[in-house]
PDB file of C-alpha atoms in Angstrom:
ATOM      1  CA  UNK E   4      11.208   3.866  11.453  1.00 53.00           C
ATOM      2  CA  UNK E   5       7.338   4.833  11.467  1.00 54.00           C
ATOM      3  CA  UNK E   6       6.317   7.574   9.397  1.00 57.00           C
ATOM      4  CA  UNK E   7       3.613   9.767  10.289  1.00 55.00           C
ATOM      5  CA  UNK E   8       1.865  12.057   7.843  1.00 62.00           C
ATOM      6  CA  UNK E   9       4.213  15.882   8.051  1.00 61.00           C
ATOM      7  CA  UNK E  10       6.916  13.729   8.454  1.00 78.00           C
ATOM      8  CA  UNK E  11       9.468  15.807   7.259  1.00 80.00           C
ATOM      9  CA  UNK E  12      10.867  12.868   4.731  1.00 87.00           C
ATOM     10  CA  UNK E  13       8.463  12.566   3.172  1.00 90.00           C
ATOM     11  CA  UNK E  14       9.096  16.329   1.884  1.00 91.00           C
ATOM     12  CA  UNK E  15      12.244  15.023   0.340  1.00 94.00           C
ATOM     13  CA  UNK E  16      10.094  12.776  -2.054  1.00 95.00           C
ATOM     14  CA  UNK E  17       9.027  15.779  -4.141  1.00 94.00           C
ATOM     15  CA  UNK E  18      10.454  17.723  -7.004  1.00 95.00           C
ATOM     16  CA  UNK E  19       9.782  21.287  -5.334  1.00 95.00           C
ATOM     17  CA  UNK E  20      11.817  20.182  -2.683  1.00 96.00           C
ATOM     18  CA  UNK E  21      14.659  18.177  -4.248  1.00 96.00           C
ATOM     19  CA  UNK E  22      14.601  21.470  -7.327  1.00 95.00           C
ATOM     20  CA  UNK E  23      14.458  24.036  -3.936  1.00 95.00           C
ATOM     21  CA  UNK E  24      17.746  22.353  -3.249  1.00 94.00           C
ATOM     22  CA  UNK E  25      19.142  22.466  -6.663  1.00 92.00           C
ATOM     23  CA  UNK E  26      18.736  26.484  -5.997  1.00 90.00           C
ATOM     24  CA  UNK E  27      20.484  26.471  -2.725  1.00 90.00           C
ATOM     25  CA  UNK E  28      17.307  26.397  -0.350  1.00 92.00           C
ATOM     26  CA  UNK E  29      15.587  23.304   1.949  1.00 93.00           C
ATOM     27  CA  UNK E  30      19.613  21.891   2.632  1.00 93.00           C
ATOM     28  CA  UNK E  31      19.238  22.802   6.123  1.00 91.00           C
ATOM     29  CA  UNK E  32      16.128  21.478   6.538  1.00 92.00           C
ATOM     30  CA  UNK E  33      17.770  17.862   4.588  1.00 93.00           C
ATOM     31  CA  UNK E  34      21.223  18.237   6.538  1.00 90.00           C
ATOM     32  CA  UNK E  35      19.105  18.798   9.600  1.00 89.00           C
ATOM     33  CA  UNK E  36      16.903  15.763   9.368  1.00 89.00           C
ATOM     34  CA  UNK E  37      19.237  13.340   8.514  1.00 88.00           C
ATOM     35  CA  UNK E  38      21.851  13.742  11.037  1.00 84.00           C
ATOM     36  CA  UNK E  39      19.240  13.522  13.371  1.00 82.00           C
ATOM     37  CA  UNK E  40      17.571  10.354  12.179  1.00 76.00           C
ATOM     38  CA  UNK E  41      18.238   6.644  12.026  1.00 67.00           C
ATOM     39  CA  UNK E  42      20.523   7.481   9.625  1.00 63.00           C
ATOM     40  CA  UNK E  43      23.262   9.265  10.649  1.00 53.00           C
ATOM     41  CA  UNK E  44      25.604   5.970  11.433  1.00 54.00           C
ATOM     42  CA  UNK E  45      24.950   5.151   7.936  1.00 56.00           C
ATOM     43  CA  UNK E  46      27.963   4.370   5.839  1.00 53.00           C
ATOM     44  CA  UNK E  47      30.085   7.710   6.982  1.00 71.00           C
ATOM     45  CA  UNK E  48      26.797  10.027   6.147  1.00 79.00           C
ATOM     46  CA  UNK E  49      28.986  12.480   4.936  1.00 76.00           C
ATOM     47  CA  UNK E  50      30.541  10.614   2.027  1.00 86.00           C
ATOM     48  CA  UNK E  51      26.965   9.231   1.005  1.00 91.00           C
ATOM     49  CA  UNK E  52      25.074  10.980  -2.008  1.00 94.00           C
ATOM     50  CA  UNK E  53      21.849  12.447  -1.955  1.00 95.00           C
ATOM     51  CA  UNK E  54      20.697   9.635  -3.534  1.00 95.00           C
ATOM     52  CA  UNK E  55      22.239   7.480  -1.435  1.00 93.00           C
ATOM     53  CA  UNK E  56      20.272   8.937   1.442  1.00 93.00           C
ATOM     54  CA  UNK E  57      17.079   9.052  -0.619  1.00 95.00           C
ATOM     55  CA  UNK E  58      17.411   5.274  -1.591  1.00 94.00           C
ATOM     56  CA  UNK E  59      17.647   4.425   2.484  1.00 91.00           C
ATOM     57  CA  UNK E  60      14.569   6.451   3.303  1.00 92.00           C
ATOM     58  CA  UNK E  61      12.649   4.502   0.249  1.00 94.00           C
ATOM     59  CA  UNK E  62      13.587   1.448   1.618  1.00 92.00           C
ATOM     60  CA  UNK E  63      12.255   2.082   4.692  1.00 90.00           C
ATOM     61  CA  UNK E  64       8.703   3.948   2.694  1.00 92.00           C
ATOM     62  CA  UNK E  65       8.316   0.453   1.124  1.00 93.00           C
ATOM     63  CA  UNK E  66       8.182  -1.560   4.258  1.00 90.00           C
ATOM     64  CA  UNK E  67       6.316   0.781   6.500  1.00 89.00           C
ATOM     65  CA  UNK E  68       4.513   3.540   5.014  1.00 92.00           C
ATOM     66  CA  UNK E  69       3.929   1.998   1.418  1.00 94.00           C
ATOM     67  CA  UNK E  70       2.203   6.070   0.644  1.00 95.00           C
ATOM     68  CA  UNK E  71       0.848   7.297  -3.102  1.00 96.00           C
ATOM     69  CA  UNK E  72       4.352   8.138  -3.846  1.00 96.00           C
ATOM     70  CA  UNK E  73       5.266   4.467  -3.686  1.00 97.00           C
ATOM     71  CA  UNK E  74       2.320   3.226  -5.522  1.00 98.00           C
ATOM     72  CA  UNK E  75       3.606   5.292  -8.516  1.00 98.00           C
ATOM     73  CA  UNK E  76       7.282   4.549  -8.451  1.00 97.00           C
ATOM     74  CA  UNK E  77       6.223   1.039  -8.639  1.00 97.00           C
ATOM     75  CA  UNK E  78       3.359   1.899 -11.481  1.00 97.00           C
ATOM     76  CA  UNK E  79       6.312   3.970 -13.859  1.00 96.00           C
ATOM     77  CA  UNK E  80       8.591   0.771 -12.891  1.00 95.00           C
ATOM     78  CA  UNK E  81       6.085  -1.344 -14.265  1.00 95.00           C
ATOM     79  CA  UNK E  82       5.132   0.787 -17.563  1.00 93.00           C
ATOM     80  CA  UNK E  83       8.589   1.165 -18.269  1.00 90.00           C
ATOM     81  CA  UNK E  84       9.015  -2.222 -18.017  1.00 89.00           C
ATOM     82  CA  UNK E  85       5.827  -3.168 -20.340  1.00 86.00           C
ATOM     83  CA  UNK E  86       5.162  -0.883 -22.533  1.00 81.00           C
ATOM     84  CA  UNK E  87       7.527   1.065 -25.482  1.00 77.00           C
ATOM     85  CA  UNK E  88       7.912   4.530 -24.255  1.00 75.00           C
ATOM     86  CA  UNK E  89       8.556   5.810 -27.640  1.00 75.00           C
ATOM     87  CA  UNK E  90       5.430   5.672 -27.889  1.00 78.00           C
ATOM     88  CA  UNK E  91       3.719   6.816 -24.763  1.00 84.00           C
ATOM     89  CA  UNK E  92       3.794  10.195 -22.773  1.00 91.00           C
ATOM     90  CA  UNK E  93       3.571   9.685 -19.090  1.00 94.00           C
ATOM     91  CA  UNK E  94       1.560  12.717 -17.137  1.00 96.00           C
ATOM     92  CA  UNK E  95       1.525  13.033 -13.440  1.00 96.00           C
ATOM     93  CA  UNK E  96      -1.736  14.900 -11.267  1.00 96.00           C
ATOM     94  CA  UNK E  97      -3.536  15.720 -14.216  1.00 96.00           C
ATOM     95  CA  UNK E  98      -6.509  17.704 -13.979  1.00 96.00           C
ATOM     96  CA  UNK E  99      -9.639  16.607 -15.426  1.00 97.00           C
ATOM     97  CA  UNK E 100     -13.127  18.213 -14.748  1.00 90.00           C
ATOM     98  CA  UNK E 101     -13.442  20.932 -12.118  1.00 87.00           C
ATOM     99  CA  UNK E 102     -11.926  18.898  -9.079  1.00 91.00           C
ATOM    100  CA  UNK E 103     -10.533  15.773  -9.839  1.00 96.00           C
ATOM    101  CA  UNK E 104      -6.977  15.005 -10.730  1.00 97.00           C
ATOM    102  CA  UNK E 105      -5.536  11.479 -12.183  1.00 98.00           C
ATOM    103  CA  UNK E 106      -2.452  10.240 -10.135  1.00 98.00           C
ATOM    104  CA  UNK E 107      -1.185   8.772 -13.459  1.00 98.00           C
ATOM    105  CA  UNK E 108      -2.202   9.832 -17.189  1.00 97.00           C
ATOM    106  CA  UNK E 109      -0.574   7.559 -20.622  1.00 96.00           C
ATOM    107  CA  UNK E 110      -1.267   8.904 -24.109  1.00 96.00           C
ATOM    108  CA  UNK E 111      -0.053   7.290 -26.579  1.00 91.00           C
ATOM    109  CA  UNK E 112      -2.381   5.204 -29.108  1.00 90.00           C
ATOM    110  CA  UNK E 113      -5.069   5.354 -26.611  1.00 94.00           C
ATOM    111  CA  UNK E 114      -5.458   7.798 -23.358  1.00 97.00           C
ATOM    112  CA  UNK E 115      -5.308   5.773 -19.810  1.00 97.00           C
ATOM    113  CA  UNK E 116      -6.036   6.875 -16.740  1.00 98.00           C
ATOM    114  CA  UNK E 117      -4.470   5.643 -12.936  1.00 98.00           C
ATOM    115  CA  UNK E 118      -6.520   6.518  -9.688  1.00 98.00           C
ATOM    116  CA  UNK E 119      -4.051   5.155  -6.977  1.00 98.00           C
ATOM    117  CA  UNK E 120      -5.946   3.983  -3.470  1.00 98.00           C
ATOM    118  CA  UNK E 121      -3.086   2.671  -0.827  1.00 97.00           C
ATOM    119  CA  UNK E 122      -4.233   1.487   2.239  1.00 96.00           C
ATOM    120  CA  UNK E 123      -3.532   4.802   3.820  1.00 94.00           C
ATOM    121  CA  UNK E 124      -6.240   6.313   1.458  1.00 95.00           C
ATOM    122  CA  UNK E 125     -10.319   6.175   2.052  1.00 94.00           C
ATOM    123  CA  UNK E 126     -13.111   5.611  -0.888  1.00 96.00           C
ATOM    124  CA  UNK E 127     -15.261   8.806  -0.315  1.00 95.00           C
ATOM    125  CA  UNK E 128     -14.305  10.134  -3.674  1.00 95.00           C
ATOM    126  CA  UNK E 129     -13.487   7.404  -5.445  1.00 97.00           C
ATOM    127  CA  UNK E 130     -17.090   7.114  -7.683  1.00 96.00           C
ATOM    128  CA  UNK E 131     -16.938  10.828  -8.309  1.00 96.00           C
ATOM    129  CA  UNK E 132     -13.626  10.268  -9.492  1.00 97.00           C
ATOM    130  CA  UNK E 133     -13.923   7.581 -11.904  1.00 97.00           C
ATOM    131  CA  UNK E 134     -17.418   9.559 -13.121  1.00 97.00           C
ATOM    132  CA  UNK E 135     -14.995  12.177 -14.463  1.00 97.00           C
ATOM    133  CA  UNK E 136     -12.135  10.340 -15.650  1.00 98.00           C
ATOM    134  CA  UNK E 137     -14.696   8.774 -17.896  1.00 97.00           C
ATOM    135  CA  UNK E 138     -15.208  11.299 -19.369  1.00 98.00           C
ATOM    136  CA  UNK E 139     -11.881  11.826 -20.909  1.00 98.00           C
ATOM    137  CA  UNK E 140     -10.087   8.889 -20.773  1.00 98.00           C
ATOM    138  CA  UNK E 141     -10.188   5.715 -22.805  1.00 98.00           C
ATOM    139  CA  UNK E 142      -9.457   3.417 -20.644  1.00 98.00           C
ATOM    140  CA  UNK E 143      -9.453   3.751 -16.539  1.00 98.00           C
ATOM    141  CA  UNK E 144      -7.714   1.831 -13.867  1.00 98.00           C
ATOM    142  CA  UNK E 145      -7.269   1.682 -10.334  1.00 98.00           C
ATOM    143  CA  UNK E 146      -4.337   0.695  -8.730  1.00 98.00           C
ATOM    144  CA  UNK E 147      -4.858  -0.411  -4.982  1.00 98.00           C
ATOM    145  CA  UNK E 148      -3.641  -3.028  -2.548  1.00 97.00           C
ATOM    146  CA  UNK E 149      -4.318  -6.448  -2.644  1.00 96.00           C
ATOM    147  CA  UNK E 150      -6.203  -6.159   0.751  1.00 95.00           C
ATOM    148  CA  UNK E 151      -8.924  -3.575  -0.986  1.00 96.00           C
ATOM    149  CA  UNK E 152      -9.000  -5.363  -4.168  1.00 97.00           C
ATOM    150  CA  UNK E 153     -12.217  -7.017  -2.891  1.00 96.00           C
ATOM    151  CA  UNK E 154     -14.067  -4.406  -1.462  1.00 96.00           C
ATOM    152  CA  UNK E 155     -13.028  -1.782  -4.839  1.00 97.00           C
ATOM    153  CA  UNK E 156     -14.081  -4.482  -7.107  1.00 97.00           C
ATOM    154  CA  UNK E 157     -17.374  -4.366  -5.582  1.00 95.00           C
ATOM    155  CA  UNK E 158     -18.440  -0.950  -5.549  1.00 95.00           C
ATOM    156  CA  UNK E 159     -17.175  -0.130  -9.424  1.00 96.00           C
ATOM    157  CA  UNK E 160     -18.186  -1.223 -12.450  1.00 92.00           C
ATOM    158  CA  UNK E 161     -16.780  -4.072 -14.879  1.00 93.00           C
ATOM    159  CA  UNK E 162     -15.888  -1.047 -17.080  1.00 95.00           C
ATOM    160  CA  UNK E 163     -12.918   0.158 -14.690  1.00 98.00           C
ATOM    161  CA  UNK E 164      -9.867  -2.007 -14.411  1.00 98.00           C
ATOM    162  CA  UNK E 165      -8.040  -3.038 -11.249  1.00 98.00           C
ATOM    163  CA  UNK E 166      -4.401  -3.912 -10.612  1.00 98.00           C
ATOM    164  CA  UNK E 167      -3.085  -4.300  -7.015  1.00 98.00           C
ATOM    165  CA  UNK E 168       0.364  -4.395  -5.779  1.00 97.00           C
ATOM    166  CA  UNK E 169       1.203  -7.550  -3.889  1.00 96.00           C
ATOM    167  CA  UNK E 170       3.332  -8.291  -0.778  1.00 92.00           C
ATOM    168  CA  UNK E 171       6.741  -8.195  -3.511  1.00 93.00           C
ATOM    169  CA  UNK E 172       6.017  -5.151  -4.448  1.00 95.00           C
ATOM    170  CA  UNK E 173       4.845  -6.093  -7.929  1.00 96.00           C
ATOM    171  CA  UNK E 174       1.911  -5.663  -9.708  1.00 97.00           C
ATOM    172  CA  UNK E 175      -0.533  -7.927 -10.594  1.00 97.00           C
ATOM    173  CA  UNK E 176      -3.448  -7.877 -12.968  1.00 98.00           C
ATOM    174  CA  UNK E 177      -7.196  -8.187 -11.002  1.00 98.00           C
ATOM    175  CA  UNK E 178      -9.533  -7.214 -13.831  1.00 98.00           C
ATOM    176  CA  UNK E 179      -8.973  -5.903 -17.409  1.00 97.00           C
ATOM    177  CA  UNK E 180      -9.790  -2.200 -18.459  1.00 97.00           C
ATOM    178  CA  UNK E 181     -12.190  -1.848 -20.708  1.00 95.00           C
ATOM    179  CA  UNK E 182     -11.691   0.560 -23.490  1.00 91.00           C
ATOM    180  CA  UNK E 183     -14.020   2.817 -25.363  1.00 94.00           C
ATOM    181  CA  UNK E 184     -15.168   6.162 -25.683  1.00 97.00           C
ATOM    182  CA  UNK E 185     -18.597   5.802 -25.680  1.00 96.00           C
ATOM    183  CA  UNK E 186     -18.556   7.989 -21.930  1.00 97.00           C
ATOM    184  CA  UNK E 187     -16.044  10.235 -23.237  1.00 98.00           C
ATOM    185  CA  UNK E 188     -17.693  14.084 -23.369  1.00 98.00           C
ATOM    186  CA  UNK E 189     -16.574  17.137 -25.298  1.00 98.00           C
ATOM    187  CA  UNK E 190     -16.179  19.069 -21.925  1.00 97.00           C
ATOM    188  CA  UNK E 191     -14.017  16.037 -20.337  1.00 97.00           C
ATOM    189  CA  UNK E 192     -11.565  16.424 -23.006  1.00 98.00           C
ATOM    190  CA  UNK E 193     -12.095  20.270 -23.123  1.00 97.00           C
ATOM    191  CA  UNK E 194     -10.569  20.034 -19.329  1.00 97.00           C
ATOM    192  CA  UNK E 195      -7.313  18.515 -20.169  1.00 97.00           C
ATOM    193  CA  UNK E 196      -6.072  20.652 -22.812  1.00 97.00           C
ATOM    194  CA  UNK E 197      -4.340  23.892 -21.865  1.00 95.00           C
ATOM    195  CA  UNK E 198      -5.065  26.926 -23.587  1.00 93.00           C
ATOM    196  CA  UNK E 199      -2.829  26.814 -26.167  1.00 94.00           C
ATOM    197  CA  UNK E 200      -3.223  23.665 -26.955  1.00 97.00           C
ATOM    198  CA  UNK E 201      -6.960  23.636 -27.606  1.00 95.00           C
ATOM    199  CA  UNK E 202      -6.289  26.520 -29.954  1.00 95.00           C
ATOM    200  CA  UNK E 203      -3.657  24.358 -31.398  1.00 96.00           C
ATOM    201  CA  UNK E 204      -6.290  21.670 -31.976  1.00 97.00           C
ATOM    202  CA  UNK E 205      -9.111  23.937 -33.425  1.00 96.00           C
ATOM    203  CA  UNK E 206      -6.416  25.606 -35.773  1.00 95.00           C
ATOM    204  CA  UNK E 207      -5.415  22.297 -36.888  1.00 96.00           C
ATOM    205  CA  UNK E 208      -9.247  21.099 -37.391  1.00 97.00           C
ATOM    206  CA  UNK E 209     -10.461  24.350 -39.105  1.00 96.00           C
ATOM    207  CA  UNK E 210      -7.232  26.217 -40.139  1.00 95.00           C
ATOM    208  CA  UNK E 211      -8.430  29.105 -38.272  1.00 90.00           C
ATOM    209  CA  UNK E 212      -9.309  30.384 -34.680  1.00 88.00           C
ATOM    210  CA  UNK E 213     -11.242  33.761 -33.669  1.00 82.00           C
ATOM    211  CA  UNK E 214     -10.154  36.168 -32.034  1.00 82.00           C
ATOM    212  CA  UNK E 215      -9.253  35.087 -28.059  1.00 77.00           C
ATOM    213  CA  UNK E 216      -9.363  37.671 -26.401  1.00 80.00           C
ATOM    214  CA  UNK E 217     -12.956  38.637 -26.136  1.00 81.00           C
ATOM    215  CA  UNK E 218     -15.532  36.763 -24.070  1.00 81.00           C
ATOM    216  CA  UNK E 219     -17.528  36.214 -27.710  1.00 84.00           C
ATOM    217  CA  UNK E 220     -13.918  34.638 -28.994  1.00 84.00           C
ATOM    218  CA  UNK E 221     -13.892  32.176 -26.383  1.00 87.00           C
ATOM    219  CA  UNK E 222     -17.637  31.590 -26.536  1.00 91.00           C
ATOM    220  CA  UNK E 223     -16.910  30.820 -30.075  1.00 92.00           C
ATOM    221  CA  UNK E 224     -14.101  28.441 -29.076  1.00 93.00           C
ATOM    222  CA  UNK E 225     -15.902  26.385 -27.275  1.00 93.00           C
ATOM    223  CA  UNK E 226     -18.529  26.268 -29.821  1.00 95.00           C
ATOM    224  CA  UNK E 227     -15.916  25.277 -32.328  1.00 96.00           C
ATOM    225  CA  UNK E 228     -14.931  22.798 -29.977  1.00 97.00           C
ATOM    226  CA  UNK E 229     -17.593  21.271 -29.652  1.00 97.00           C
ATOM    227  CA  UNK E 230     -19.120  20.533 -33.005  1.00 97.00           C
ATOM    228  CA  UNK E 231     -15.975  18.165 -33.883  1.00 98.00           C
ATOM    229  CA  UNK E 232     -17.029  14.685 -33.557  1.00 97.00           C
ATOM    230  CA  UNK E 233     -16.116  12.997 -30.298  1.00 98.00           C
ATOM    231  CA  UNK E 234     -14.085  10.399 -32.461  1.00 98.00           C
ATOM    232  CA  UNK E 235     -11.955  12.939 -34.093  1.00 98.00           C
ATOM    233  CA  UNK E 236     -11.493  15.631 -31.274  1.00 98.00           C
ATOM    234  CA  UNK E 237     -10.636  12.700 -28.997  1.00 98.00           C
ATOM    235  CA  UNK E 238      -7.629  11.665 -31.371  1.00 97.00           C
ATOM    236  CA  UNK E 239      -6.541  15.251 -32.017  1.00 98.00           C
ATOM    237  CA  UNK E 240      -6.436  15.480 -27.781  1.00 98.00           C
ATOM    238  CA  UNK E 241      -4.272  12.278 -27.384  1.00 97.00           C
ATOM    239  CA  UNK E 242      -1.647  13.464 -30.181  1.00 96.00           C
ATOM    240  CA  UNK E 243      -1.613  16.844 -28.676  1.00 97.00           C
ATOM    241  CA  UNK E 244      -1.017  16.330 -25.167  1.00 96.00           C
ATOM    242  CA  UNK E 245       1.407  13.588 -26.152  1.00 93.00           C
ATOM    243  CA  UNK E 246       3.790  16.287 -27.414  1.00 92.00           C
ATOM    244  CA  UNK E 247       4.086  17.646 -23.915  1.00 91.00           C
ATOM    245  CA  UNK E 248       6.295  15.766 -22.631  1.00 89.00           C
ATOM    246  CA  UNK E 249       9.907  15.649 -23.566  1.00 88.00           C
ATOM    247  CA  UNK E 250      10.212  12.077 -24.378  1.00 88.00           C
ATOM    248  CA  UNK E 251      14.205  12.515 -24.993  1.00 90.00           C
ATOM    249  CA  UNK E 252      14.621  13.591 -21.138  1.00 92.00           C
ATOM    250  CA  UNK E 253      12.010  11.856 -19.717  1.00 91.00           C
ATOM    251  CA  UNK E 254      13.465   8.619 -20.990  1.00 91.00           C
ATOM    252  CA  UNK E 255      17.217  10.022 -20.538  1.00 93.00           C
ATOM    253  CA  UNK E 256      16.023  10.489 -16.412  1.00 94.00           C
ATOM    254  CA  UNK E 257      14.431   7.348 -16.084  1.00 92.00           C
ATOM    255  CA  UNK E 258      17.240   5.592 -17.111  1.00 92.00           C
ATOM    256  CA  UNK E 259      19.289   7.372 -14.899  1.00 94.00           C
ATOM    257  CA  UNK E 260      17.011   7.235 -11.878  1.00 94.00           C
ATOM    258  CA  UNK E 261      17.018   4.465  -8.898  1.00 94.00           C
ATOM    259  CA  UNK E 262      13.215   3.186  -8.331  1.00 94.00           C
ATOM    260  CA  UNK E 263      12.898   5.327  -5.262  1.00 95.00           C
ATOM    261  CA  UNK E 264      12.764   8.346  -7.601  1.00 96.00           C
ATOM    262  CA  UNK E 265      11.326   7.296 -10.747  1.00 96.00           C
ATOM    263  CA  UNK E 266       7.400   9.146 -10.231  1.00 95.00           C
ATOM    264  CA  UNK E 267      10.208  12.779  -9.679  1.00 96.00           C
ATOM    265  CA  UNK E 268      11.319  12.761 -13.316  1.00 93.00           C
ATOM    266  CA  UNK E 269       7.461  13.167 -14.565  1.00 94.00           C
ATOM    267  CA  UNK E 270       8.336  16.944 -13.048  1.00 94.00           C
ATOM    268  CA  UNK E 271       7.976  19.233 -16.150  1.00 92.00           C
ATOM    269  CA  UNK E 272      10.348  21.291 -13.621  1.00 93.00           C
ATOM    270  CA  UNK E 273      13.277  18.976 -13.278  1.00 95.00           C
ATOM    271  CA  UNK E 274      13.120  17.330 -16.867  1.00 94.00           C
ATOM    272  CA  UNK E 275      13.618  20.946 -18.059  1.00 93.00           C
ATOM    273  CA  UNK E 276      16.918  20.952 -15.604  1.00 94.00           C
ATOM    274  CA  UNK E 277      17.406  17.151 -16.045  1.00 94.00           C
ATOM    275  CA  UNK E 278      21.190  17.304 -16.200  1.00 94.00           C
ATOM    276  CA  UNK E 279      21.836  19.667 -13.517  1.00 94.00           C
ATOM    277  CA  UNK E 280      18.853  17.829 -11.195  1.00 95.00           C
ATOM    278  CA  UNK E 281      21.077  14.307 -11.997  1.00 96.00           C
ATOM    279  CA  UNK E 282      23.774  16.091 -10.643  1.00 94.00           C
ATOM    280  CA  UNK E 283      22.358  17.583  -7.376  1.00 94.00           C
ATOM    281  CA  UNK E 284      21.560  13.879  -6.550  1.00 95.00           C
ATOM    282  CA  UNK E 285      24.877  12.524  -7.115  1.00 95.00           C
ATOM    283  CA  UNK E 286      26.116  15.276  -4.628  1.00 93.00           C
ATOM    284  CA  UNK E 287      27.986  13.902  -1.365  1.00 93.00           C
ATOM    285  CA  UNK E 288      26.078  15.552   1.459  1.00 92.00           C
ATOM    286  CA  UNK E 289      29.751  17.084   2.623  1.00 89.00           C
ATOM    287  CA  UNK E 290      29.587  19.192  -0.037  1.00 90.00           C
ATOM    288  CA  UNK E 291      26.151  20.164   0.328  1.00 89.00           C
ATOM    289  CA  UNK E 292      27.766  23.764   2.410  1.00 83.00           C
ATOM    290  CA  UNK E 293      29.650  24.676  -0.669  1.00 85.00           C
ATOM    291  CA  UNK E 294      26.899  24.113  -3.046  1.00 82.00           C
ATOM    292  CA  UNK E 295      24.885  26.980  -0.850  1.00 77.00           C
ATOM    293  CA  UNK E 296      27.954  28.915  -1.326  1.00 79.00           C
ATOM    294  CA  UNK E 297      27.816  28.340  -4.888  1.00 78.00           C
ATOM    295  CA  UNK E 298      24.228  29.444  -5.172  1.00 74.00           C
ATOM    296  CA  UNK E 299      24.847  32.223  -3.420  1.00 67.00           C
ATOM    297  CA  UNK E 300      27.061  33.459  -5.252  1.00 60.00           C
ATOM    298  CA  UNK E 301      26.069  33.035  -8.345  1.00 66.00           C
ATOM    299  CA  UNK E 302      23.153  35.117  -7.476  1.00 57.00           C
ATOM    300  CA  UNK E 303      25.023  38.030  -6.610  1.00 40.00           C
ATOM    301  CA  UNK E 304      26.111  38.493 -10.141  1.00 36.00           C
TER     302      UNK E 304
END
């Protein structure tokens, strides 16, 4: 199979979709493009799961259209594998600055940073992007292919780490991250807090917090903000974000999750329903009618 981009698989690789079907929506859409596909001679479709189906599409992602979603299943596979989630929060698509976004954030004792570049991806942005992960991340990687390994190594600096992915699908070290916070900025870690959670950190620094609601309390804010040492706020931002993940469900899903859905269960959405979103997944597609049913009418009372 060749995927294209719009493919309609690669829909089914998302947690709107997948949690659309939870609720009884996008099955016709699923039911219709799998009985249509390569797939439909598949071990007696109808008695395969969800998953089942998902895990045959991956397969086929891995070996011809190795996309951004693959690059992070295999990064999670590899943290998971490496590091003691107890201790670290995994983030996906944060937003740092006014238009970047990391692919993959860890906080944990230090903050890290992932900018995924397949080979389906160009380098236009890339030096914009690292600019402003700088400045709110300790430590910064890319994660690429071993064909651009070369030409990214290049064009960054010895500051920015680079791991690559090689033809099994594992990942392999190119050039050690180096850490530090001498680039990190008040306003970079301003941009990755929420709301409440930079009044969280200002009440915890000064026991207080004016009055939010006027354009002089959030003036004052960021004022507040601001005159905390980089040091200190930068600490008091890695604690707090940490505590916005679930770690209990987070590990509970990927520990319950094949490969080919591992990047899914960093969905605030679906570890909020993790039991019920295991479930859906587990579903035989011949019962996928009654589960619209079921939705259905459950909504009528």
């Amino acid at each position: 199979m060749i995927f294209i981009k719009g493919d309609p698989v690669l829909k089914f690789f998302s947690a709107s979709f997948l949690m659309g079907m939870l609720e009884g929506k996008n099955i016709d859409t699923f039911k219709n493009t799998i009985y249509n596909s390569n797939l439909a001679s598949f071990n007696k479709l109808d008695n395969a799961t969800i998953m089942d189906v998902l895990n045959q599409y991956y397969i086929q992602l891995l070996t011809y259209y190795k996309n951004e979603y693959v690059y992070k299943n295999i990064l999670i596979n590899n943290i998971t594998n490496e590091m003691n989630l107890n201790r670290f929060s995994l983030i996906s698509e944060m937003d740092i600055g006014i238009d970047s976004r990391v692919d993959i954030a860890l906080f944990g004792d230090t903050s890290e940073a992932y900018e995924i570049k397949t080979d389906l991806d160009t380098l236009n942005r890339l030096d914009k992007q690292l600019h402003d992960y700088s400045k709110g991340f300790e430590k910064i990687w890319i994660l690429t292919s071993e064909k651009q390994v070369e030409n990214i190594s290049k064009r960054t600096g010895d500051k920015f780490g680079i791991k690559y992915i090689n033809q099994n699908n594992k990942i392999e070290l190119f050039r050690e991250a180096k850490g530090g916070i001498d680039s990190i900025t008040h306003a970079g870690l301003f941009s990755l807090l929420k709301q409440k959670e930079y009044m969280q950190l200002l009440k915890r620094h000064y026991g207080r917090i004016p009055n939010h609601n006027t354009n002089q309390g959030k003036e004052a804010m960021i004022n507040m903000f601001k005159n905390i040492d980089i040091k200190t706020v930068n600490q008091y931002t890695i604690e707090i974000i940490s505590h916005r993940v679930n770690l209990n469900k987070l590990l509970y899903l990927l520990s319950e999750l094949p490969n080919s859905l591992l990047s899914i269960c960093l969905s605030n959405q679906v570890q909020k329903e993790s039991t019920k979103f295991l479930n859906l997944i587990n579903l035989k597609i011949a019962d996928l009618d009654n589960h619209i049913t079921m939705m259905e009418h459950r909504k009528l009372f």
